[in-house]
């Protein structure tokens, strides 16, 4: 079975995108696992099915993580879908995309060839709890929140050694029956945080759109930083704007890097 794809990344958080009309109708989670494998497949953090804009100009996406699970949304992935839509002929700088977490509106800020910058409405964050959290024999200072998907923001004085193992333990902790995304946050200035990400369904990632949103919102809510917040990730900077209520907005990149076909063996 041949499956066409376009590869893109949002700040090195990479995705394979397939137009829904070109996608098979069989076991989609199994296909995602095979395509995203970095040794035997194409390699990516996730596989996304993209439906072009309808008569009301709403496009839609369906995302599978590299482990085959289906999250509500990805901020970086949604920007990649917006880049694909524009590259395919979408003419408006405003791009409404329906995700598993509802309608998200993106605005094209700039474009240089296959490199794009978008401002994306991330929706209204919801803070669930703030305080100590016990995991793996450690007491962590956390804020648990939802930004369209679940987030556990962990505040640290320095990014700890072995944070990936700690992130994995938090992701699958019984407190989170549907698992959670995890971010480790170090304050780096009045308007800047340094963050590492362990994402539900794919592990360590170079950046995360929803993770950056959750980390910055949690830091703003604690009074540690002021909006707009520059989020330093291993892949570069993104900027989060939130006034303490209502919707948050994230500005970041997306780049289309390849096209090809994957030969899926059932």
XYZ file of C-alpha atoms in Angstrom:
266
model
C 0.000 0.000 0.000
C 1.440 3.391 -1.008
C 0.703 6.401 1.201
C 1.787 9.871 0.017
C 3.021 12.330 2.605
C 4.459 15.804 3.084
C 6.927 16.250 5.926
C 6.950 19.458 7.945
C 8.133 20.593 11.329
C 7.130 23.296 13.756
C 10.325 24.236 15.631
C 11.748 20.727 15.015
C 8.581 19.027 16.290
C 8.061 17.015 13.094
C 4.980 15.617 11.391
C 3.974 13.639 8.315
C 0.882 15.082 6.631
C -1.408 13.237 4.226
C -4.466 14.667 2.490
C -7.464 12.766 3.805
C -8.512 11.846 0.257
C -5.182 10.006 -0.157
C -5.334 8.182 3.171
C -6.259 4.511 3.484
C -9.337 3.448 5.427
C -7.664 0.602 7.351
C -5.881 0.599 10.734
C -4.792 4.238 11.036
C -2.992 3.887 14.406
C -0.891 1.018 13.013
C -0.026 3.090 9.950
C 1.004 6.007 12.158
C 3.334 3.765 14.172
C 4.914 2.398 11.001
C 5.307 5.748 9.231
C 6.667 7.578 12.266
C 9.274 4.939 13.147
C 12.679 6.625 12.822
C 14.483 3.428 11.839
C 12.069 1.566 9.561
C 9.667 4.342 8.553
C 9.937 7.955 7.477
C 10.349 9.207 11.039
C 8.231 11.820 12.833
C 6.546 12.747 16.107
C 3.134 12.274 14.525
C 1.047 11.594 11.405
C -1.737 13.968 10.423
C -4.678 13.644 8.033
C -5.591 17.012 6.516
C -8.970 17.883 5.005
C -8.934 20.999 2.777
C -11.203 23.942 3.465
C -14.931 23.378 2.989
C -17.475 25.859 1.616
C -17.168 27.871 4.840
C -13.336 27.909 4.512
C -12.845 25.569 7.498
C -10.132 22.967 7.078
C -9.783 20.096 9.544
C -7.089 17.749 10.834
C -6.866 14.421 12.594
C -3.608 13.629 14.393
C -1.978 10.370 15.505
C 1.078 10.294 17.763
C 4.076 8.140 16.907
C 2.757 5.472 19.310
C -0.593 5.337 17.477
C -2.560 7.228 20.123
C -4.838 10.061 19.023
C -4.388 13.326 20.960
C -6.785 16.223 20.991
C -4.423 18.548 19.154
C -0.874 19.752 18.597
C -0.026 23.426 18.384
C 3.090 22.851 16.293
C 1.276 20.290 14.154
C -1.627 22.632 13.485
C 0.813 25.283 12.250
C 2.310 22.666 9.921
C -1.159 21.923 8.558
C -1.715 25.647 8.001
C 1.584 25.830 6.090
C 0.486 22.935 3.897
C -2.875 24.566 3.196
C -1.237 27.835 2.138
C 1.337 26.023 0.007
C -1.555 24.196 -1.686
C -3.293 27.458 -2.618
C -5.210 28.741 0.424
C -5.265 32.482 -0.325
C -6.464 34.046 2.932
C -3.952 34.945 5.647
C -6.579 33.768 8.140
C -6.718 29.959 8.375
C -9.452 28.388 10.557
C -8.695 24.727 11.300
C -10.949 22.307 13.177
C -8.945 20.088 15.550
C -9.903 17.453 18.086
C -9.894 20.295 20.634
C -12.213 22.474 18.571
C -11.768 25.295 16.089
C -8.373 27.035 16.081
C -7.718 30.212 14.136
C -4.285 30.956 12.695
C -2.936 34.066 11.002
C 0.000 34.019 8.617
C 2.600 36.509 9.851
C 5.256 35.925 7.218
C 6.438 33.484 4.564
C 9.797 32.845 2.929
C 9.581 29.980 0.420
C 8.545 26.934 2.494
C 9.135 28.636 5.838
C 6.163 30.208 7.585
C 5.403 32.079 10.820
C 1.925 31.966 12.307
C 0.083 33.447 15.225
C -2.333 30.828 16.533
C -5.261 31.237 18.891
C -4.702 28.447 21.430
C -8.055 28.797 23.175
C -8.784 29.535 26.826
C -6.480 27.676 29.227
C -7.927 26.055 32.322
C -5.785 25.683 35.442
C -6.754 22.590 37.426
C -4.404 22.720 40.417
C -1.129 24.138 41.696
C 1.111 22.641 44.341
C 3.339 19.704 45.280
C 3.089 16.490 43.275
C 4.631 13.195 44.388
C 6.186 10.954 41.738
C 9.140 8.550 41.598
C 10.095 9.359 45.176
C 10.289 13.087 44.448
C 8.131 16.034 45.453
C 7.714 18.379 42.499
C 6.331 21.906 42.293
C 3.656 21.679 39.609
C 0.759 23.390 37.936
C -1.705 21.033 36.263
C -3.777 22.585 33.498
C -5.550 22.039 30.195
C -4.829 23.979 26.998
C -6.889 21.809 24.669
C -4.909 18.823 25.932
C -3.658 17.942 29.431
C -0.439 19.513 30.714
C 1.660 19.081 33.832
C 4.030 22.042 34.229
C 6.953 21.327 36.560
C 8.873 24.323 37.944
C 12.583 23.849 38.614
C 15.603 25.992 39.484
C 17.607 24.086 36.852
C 16.594 21.482 34.281
C 17.324 18.231 36.177
C 19.570 15.465 34.924
C 17.461 12.552 33.718
C 14.406 14.744 33.253
C 13.207 12.444 30.462
C 12.749 9.523 32.892
C 10.940 11.803 35.308
C 8.738 13.064 32.485
C 7.865 9.501 31.526
C 6.883 8.710 35.114
C 4.655 11.781 35.284
C 3.070 11.094 31.882
C 1.818 7.696 33.020
C 1.111 8.521 36.670
C -2.279 7.188 37.886
C -3.344 10.765 38.589
C -3.617 11.148 34.797
C -5.846 8.312 33.538
C -5.527 9.563 29.947
C -1.819 10.394 30.425
C -0.455 13.924 30.257
C 2.073 16.126 28.513
C 4.915 17.289 30.750
C 7.076 20.415 30.705
C 10.041 21.334 32.900
C 10.264 25.103 33.343
C 13.109 27.335 34.498
C 12.573 31.079 34.805
C 15.138 32.847 32.619
C 13.952 36.467 32.970
C 10.905 38.616 33.616
C 9.507 37.696 30.181
C 11.392 34.490 29.405
C 11.326 30.813 30.398
C 13.520 27.863 29.434
C 11.498 24.669 28.848
C 12.001 20.960 28.104
C 9.142 18.808 26.842
C 8.062 15.195 27.330
C 4.983 14.711 25.211
C 2.248 12.168 25.707
C 2.497 9.520 23.006
C 5.932 10.421 21.616
C 8.331 11.189 24.480
C 11.013 13.894 24.358
C 10.427 16.505 21.659
C 12.527 19.485 20.603
C 9.567 21.796 21.165
C 5.820 21.734 21.729
C 3.163 24.288 20.860
C 0.658 23.245 23.503
C 3.514 22.553 25.932
C 4.895 26.060 25.405
C 1.400 27.434 25.932
C 0.891 25.457 29.129
C 4.329 26.340 30.484
C 3.967 30.062 29.806
C 0.375 30.235 31.076
C 1.378 28.449 34.296
C 4.332 30.811 34.784
C 2.154 33.889 34.152
C -0.538 32.607 36.535
C 2.098 32.202 39.268
C 3.347 35.740 38.729
C 6.824 34.530 37.729
C 6.783 36.242 34.331
C 4.771 38.800 32.418
C 3.125 38.502 29.014
C 4.321 38.319 26.292
C 6.553 35.416 27.282
C 9.430 34.152 25.156
C 9.611 30.370 25.475
C 13.150 29.090 24.924
C 13.082 25.508 23.588
C 15.924 23.314 22.276
C 14.630 24.238 18.798
C 14.450 27.995 19.290
C 11.967 30.575 20.503
C 8.199 30.883 20.481
C 6.171 33.705 21.994
C 3.039 33.319 24.128
C 0.628 36.161 24.862
C -2.024 35.843 27.598
C -3.543 38.535 29.814
C -4.573 36.165 32.602
C -8.033 35.389 31.246
C -9.604 34.505 27.925
C -7.694 33.046 25.009
C -3.937 32.629 24.750
C -2.019 33.257 21.521
C 1.180 31.525 20.397
C 3.497 32.714 17.633
C 5.877 30.221 16.065
C 7.296 28.706 12.882
C 6.386 25.918 10.491
C 8.470 24.610 7.613
C 7.710 22.135 4.826
C 10.830 20.050 4.199
C 9.980 17.003 2.032
C 7.443 15.053 -0.009
C 7.350 11.342 -0.672
C 5.563 7.990 -0.484
C 5.550 5.424 2.292
C 5.175 1.762 1.379
C 3.020 0.281 4.113
C 3.099 -3.475 4.646
C 0.008 -4.786 6.462
